[in-house]
Coordinates of C-alpha atoms and ligand atoms in Angstrom, one line a residue:
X293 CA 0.0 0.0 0.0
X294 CA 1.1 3.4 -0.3
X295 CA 0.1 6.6 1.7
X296 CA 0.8 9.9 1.3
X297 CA 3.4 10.6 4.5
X298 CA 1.7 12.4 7.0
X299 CA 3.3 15.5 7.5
X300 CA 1.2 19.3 8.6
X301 CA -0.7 18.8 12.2
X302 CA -2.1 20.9 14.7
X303 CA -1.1 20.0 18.4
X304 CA -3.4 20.5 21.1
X305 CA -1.7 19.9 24.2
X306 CA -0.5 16.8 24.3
X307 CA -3.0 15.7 21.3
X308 CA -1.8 15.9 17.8
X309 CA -3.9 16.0 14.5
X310 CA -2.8 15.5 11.3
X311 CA -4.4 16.9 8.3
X312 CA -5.7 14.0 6.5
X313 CA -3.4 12.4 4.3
X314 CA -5.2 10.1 1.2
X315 CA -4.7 6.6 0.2
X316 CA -2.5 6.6 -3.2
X317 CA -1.8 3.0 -4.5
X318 CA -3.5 0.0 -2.1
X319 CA -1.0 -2.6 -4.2
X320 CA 2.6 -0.4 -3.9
X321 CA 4.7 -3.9 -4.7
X322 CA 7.9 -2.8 -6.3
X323 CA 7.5 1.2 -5.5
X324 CA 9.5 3.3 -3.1
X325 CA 8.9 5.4 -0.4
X326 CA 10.1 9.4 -1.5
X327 CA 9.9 12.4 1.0
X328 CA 6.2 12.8 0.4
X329 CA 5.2 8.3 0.0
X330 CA 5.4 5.9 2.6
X331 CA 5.3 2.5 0.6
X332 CA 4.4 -0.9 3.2
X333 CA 4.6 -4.3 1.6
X334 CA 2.6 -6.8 2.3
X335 CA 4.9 -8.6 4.5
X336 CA 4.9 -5.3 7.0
X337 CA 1.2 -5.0 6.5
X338 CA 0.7 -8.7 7.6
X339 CA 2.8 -8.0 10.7
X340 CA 0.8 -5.6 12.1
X341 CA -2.4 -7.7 10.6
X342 CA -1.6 -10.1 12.8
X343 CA -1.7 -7.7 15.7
X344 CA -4.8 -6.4 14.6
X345 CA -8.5 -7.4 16.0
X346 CA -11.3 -6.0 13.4
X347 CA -14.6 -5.3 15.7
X348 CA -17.7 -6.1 13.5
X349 CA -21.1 -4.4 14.9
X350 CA -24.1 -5.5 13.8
X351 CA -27.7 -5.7 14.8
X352 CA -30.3 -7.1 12.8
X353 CA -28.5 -6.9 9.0
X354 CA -28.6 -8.8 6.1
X355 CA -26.8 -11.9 6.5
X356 CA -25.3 -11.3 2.8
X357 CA -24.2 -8.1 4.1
X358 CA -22.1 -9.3 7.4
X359 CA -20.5 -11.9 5.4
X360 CA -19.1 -9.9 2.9
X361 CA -17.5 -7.7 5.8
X362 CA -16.6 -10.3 7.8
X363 CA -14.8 -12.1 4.3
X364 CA -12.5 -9.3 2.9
X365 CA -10.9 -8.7 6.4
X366 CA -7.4 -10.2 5.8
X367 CA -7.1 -13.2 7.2
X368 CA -4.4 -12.5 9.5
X369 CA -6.4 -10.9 11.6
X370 CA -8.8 -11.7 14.4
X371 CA -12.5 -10.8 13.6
X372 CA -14.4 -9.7 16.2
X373 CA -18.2 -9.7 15.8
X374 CA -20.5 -7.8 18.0
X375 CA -24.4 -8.0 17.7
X376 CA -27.4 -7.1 19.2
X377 CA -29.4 -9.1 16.8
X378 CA -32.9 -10.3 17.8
X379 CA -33.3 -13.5 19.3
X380 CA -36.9 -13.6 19.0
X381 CA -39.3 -14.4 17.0
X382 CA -36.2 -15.8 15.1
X383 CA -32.8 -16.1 16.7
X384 CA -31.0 -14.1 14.3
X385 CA -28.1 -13.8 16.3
X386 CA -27.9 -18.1 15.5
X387 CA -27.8 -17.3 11.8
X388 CA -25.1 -15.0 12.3
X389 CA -23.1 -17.7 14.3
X390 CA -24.3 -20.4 12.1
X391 CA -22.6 -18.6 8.8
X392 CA -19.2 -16.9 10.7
X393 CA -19.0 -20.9 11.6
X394 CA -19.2 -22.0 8.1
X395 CA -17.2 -19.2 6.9
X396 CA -14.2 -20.8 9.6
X397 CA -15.1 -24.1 8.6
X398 CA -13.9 -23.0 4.7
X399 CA -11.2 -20.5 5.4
X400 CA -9.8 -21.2 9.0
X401 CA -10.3 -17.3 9.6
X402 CA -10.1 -16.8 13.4
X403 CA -13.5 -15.6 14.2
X404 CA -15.1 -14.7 17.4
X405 CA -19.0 -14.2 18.3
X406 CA -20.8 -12.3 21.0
X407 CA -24.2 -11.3 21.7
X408 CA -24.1 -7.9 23.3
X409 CA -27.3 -9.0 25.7
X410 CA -25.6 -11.9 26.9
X411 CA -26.6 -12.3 30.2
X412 CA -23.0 -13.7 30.8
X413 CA -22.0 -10.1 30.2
X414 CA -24.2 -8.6 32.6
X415 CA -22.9 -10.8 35.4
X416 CA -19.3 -10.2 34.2
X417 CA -19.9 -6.5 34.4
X418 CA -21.3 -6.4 37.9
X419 CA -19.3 -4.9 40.8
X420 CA -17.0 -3.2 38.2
X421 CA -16.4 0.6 36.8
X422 CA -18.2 -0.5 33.9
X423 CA -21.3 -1.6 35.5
X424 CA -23.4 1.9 34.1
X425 CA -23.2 0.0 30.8
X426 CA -26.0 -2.1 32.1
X427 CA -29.7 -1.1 31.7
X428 CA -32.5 -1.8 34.5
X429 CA -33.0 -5.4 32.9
X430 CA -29.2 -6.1 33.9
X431 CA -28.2 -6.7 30.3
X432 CA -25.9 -4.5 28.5
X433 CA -27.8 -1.9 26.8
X434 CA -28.1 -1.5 23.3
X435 CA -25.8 0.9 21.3
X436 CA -23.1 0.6 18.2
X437 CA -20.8 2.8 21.3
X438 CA -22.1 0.3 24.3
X439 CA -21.2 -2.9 21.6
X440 CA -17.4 -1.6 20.3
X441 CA -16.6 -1.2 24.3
X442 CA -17.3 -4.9 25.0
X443 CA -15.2 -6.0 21.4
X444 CA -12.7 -3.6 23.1
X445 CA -12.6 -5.4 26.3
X446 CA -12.5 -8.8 24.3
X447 CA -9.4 -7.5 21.9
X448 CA -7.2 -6.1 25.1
X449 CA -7.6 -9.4 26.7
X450 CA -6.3 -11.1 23.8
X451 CA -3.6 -9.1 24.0
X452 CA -4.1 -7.7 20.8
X453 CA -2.3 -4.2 20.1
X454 CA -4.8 -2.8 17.5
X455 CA -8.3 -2.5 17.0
X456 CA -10.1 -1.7 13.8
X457 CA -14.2 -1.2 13.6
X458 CA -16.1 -1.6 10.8
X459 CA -19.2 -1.5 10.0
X460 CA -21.4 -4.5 9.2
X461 CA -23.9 -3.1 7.0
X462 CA -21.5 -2.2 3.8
X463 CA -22.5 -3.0 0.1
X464 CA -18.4 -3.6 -0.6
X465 CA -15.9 -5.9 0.4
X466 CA -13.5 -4.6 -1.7
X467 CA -13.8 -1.4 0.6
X468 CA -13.7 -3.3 3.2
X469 CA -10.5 -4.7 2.7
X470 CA -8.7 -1.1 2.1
X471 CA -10.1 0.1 5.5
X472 CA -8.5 -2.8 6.9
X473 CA -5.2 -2.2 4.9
X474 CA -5.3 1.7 6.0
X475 CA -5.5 0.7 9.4
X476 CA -2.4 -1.0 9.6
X477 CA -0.8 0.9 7.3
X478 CA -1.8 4.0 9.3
X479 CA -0.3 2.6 12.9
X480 CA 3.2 2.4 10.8
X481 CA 3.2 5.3 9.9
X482 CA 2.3 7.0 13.4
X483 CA 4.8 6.9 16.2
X484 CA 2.8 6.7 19.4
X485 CA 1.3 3.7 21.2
X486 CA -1.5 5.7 21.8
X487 CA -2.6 6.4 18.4
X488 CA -5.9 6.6 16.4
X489 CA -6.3 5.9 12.3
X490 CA -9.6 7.5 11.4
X491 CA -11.0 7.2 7.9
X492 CA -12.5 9.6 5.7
X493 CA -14.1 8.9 2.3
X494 CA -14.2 10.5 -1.1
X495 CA -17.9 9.3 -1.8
X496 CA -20.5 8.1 0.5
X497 CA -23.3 6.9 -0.9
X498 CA -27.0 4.7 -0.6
X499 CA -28.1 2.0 -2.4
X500 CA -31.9 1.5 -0.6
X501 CA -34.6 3.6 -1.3
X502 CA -32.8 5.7 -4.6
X503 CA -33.7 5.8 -8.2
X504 CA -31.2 7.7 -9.1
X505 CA -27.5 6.8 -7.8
X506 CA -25.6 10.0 -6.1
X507 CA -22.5 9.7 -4.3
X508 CA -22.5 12.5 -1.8
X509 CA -19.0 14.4 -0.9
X510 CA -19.5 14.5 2.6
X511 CA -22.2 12.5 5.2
X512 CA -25.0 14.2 6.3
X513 CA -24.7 13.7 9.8
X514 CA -20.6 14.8 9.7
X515 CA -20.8 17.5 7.9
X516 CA -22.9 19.1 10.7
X517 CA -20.6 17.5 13.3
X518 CA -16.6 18.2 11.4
X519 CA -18.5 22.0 11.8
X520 CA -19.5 22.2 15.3
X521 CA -16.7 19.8 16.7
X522 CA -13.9 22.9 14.6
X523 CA -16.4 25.7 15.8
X524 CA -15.6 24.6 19.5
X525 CA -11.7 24.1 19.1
X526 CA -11.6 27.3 17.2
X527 CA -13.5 29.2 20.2
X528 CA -11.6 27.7 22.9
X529 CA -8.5 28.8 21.0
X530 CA -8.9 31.9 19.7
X531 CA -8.0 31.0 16.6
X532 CA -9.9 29.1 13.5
X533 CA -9.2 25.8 12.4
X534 CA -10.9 23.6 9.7
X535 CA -8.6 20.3 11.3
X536 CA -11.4 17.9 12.0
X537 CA -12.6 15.7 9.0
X538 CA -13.8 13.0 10.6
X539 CA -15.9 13.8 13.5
X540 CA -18.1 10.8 13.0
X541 CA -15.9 8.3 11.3
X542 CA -17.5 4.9 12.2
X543 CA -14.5 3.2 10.0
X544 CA -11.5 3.8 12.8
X545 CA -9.1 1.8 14.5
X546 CA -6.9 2.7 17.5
X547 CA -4.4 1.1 19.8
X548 CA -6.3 -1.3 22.3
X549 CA -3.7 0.7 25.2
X550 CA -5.4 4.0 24.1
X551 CA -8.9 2.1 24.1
X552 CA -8.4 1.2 27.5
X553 CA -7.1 4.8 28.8
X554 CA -10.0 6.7 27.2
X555 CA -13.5 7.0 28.1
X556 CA -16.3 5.8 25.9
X557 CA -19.9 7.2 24.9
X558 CA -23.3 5.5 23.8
X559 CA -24.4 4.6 21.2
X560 CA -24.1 6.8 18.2
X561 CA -21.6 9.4 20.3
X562 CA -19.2 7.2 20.4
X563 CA -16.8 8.4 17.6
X564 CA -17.3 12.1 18.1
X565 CA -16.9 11.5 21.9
X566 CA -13.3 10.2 21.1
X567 CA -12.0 13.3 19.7
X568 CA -14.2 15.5 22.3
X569 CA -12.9 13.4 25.4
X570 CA -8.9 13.4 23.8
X571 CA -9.1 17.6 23.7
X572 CA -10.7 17.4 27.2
X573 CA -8.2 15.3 28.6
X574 CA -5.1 16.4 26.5
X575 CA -5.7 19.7 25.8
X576 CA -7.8 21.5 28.3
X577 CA -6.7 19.5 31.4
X578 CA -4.1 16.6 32.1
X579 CA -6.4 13.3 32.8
X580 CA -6.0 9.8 31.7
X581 CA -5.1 9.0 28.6
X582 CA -2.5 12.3 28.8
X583 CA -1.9 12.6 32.8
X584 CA 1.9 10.4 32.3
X585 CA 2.2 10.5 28.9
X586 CA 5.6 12.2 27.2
X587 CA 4.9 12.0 23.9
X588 CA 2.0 12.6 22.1
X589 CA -1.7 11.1 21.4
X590 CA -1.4 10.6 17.6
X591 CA -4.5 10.7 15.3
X592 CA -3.9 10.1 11.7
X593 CA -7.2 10.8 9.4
X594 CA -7.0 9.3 6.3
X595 CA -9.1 9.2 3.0
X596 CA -9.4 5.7 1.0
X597 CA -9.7 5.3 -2.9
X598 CA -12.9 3.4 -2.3
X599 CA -16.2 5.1 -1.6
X600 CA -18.6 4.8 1.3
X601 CA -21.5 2.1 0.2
X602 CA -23.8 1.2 2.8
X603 CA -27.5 1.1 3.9
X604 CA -28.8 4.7 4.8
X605 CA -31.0 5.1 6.9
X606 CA -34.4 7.2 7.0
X607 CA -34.4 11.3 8.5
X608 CA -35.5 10.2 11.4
X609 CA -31.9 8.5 12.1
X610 CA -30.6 11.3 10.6
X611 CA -31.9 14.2 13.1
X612 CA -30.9 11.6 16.6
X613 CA -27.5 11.2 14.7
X614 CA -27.3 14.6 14.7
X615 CA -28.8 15.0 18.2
X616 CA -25.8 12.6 19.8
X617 CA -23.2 13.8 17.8
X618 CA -23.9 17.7 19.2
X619 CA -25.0 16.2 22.8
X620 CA -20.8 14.9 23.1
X621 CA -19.7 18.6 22.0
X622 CA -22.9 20.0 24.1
X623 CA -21.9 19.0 27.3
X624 CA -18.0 18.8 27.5
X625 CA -15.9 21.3 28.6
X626 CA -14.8 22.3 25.2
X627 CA -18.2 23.9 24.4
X628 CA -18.4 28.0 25.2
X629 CA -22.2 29.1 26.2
X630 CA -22.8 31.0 22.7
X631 CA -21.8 27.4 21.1
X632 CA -24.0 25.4 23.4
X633 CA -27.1 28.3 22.0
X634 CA -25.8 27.1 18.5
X635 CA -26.5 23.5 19.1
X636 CA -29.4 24.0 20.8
X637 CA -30.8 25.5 17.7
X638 CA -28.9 23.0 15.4
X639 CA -30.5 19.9 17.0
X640 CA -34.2 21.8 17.0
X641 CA -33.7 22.6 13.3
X642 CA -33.0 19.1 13.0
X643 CA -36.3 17.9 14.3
X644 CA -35.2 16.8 17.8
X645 CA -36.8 18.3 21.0
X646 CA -34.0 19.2 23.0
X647 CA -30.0 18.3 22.8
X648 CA -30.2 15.0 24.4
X649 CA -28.1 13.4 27.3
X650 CA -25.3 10.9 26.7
X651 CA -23.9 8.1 28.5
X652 CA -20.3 8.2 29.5
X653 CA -18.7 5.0 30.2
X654 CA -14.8 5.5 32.6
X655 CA -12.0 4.2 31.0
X656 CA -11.8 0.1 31.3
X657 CA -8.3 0.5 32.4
X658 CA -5.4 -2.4 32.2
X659 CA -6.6 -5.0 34.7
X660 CA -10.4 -5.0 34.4
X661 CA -11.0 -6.1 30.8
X662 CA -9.1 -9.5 31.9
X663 CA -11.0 -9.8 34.9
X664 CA -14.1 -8.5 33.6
X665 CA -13.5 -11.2 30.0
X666 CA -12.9 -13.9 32.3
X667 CA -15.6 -14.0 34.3
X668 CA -17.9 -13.5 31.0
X669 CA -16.4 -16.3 29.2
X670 CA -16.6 -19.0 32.2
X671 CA -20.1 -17.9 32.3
X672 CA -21.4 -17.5 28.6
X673 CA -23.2 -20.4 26.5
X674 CA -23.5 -17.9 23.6
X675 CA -19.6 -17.2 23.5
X676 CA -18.3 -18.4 20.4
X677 CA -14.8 -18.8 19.3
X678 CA -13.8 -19.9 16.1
X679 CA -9.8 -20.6 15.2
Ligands
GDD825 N1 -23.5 -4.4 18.3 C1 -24.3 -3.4 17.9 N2 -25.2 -2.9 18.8 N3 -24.3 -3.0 16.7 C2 -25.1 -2.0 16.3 C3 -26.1 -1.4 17.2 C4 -26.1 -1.9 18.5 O1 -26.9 -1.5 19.4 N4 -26.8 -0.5 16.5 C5 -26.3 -0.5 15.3 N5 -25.3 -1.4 15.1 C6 -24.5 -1.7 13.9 C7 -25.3 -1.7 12.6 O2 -25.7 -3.0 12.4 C8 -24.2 -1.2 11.7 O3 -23.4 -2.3 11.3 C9 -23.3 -0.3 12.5 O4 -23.6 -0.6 13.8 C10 -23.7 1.2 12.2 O5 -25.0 1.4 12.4 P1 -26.0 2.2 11.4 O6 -27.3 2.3 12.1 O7 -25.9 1.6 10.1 O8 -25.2 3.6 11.4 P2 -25.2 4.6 10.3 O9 -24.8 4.0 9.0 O10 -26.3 5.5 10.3 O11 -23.9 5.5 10.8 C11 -22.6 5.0 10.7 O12 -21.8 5.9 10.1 C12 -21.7 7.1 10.9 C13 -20.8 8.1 10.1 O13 -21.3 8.4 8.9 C14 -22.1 4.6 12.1 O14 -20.9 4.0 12.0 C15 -22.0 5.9 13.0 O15 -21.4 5.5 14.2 C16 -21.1 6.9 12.2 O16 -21.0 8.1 13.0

């Protein structure tokens, strides 16, 4: 593969930013890295493949659509799938299980299986910092944020140094298979063990309910969010910046030590929360995952060749996307007053009552996950590990 090197950045604190550098070859065999290129072969990919778990979430998608995801993940690397499919009146989850099992069966992929409502999970969780991420029912609740947490938990204890998401319901393996390549590709070319790779795409578009194909430029939901998320930095510092891209990229990957130093949100918040909770913590004060750190928190943004295909969703989703995106900028300590008066308005414009609350989850830190997986595991009879 070959990247363009990443080279301007803003620095906040002890965060730094890059401006997004693009994808320019996925196959570089036989080219060389220059002052502006950074080249990785395949075996250097694979290395770091190897070191890599890819978190699938899913809940309630076309079977066709999970197993083309869960297929064009290299095989080097540990697949980690997350749902909160129904169980009832059909046990969808099953299905899922049923096909990642044949899918082992044929290509020996390593493949693990979880269902987020496991009550294995809730008794795991019980006692421990991450206890709020159960509901009344004593389940973990349901949320894409609530379900990457648990993979993250799962990939730590493996001890597993990167962790990719990716989203179950896309149309493309072949894109599939870049995000994974930018991923690794990205954590070579950063320097930091606490380090984020989040992708950006040239295209993102739908595939349900059009007649006429458009590939948008930018999402719907990010655009709103890159705008608010810069408005705040450039408030705070006096001084205008356009640096975020990527506000709500749900293709990212990150170092499972910076996953378990950071906090998490719910549900839909949970990738604008990262960058909100890393100028929080890095920037505006000195907390966890910054408080000991000498270098810096590294986050590389990164635009593919391939474009976004995936099932969109109706307004409705649109305007609470938009809701819990503004809700992580909303109530943080990055947001000025005349900002929060400019969500406010943004989310009722939207359609949405009021900004809504958010759930916070601590950070896991380094010994709970193991304790926390352990006790799930001895405990689950949905658990499923493949390879
Ligand atoms: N485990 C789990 N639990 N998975 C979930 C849940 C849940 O409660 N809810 C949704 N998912 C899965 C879906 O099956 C899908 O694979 C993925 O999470 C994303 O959910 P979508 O509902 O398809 O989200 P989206 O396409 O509107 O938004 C995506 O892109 C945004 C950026 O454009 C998400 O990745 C957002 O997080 C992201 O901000």
């Amino acid at each position: 593969m070959i990247i363009e090197r990443p080279g301007e950045f803003e620095s906040y604190g002890k965060l730094r930013i890059y401006r997004p550098v693009k994808v320019l070859e996925l196959d570089g065999t036989g080219a060389d890295s220059d002052p502006n290129t950074l080249v990785y072969s395949h075996a250097m990919l694979a290395d770091t493949a190897l070191r890599t778990a890819i978190v699938v979430p899913v809940k309630d998608e076309e079977l066709v659509k999970l197993r083309g995801v869960v297929q064009a993940i290299p095989h080097p690397s540990t697949v980690i799938v997350v749902s909160a499919s129904r169980r009832e009146p059909t046990d969808v989850y099953r299905d899922e299980v049923d096909m990642l099992s044949e899918i082992h069966r044929r290509t020996g992929k390593r493949i693990i299986a979880t269902w987020q409502r496991d009550p294995a999970w809730g008794e795991a969780l019980k006692g421990t910092p991450l206890e709020p991420l159960l509901g009344e029912d004593g389940l973990v609740r349901y949320g894409k944020g609530e379900g990457m947490l648990l993979g993250a938990l799962l990939a730590y204890s493996m001890g597993l140094d990167y962790l990719g998401l990716i989203d179950s319901d896309n149309f493309s393996p072949g894109s599939v298979l870049e995000y994974s390549l930018t991923y690794y590709a990205g954590f070579l070319a950063v320097e930091s063990e606490l380090s984020m790779v989040r992708l950006k795409w040239p295209y993102k578009g739908k595939l349900e309910s059009s007649e006429i194909p458009y590939l948008r430029k930018r999402g719907r939901v990010s655009t709103v969010t890159n705008e608010y998320l810069n408005a705040a930095i450039s408030r705070r510092r006096g001084l205008e910046t356009i640096i975020v891209e990527t506000a709500n990229s749900g293709e990212h990957a990150l170092t499972t030590k910076l996953a378990v130093r950071m906090p998490w949100a719910g549900g839909y918040a949970v990738e604008p929360y990262q960058l909100v909770s890393l100028l929080e913590r890095c920037w505006l004060t000195l907390e966890p995952p910054c408080d000991d750190l000498e270098g810096a928190v590294e986050v590389l943004q990164v635009e593919t060749l391939s474009p976004h295909i995936h099932s969109e969703r109706g307004e409705e989703h649109i305007a609470k996307m938009i809701g819990v995106s503004l809700a992580s900028i909303y109530w943080s300590r990055l947001a000025t007053e005349d900002l929060r008066e400019a969500i406010r308005e943004k989310v009722v414009e939207a359609g949405l009552q009021d900004v809504p609350s958010m759930m916070i989850y601590p950070p896991p830190g380094e010994t709970w996950p193991n304790r926390i997986v352990k006790a799930f595991e001895s405990n689950s009879e949905l658990y499923t590990v493949l390879g």
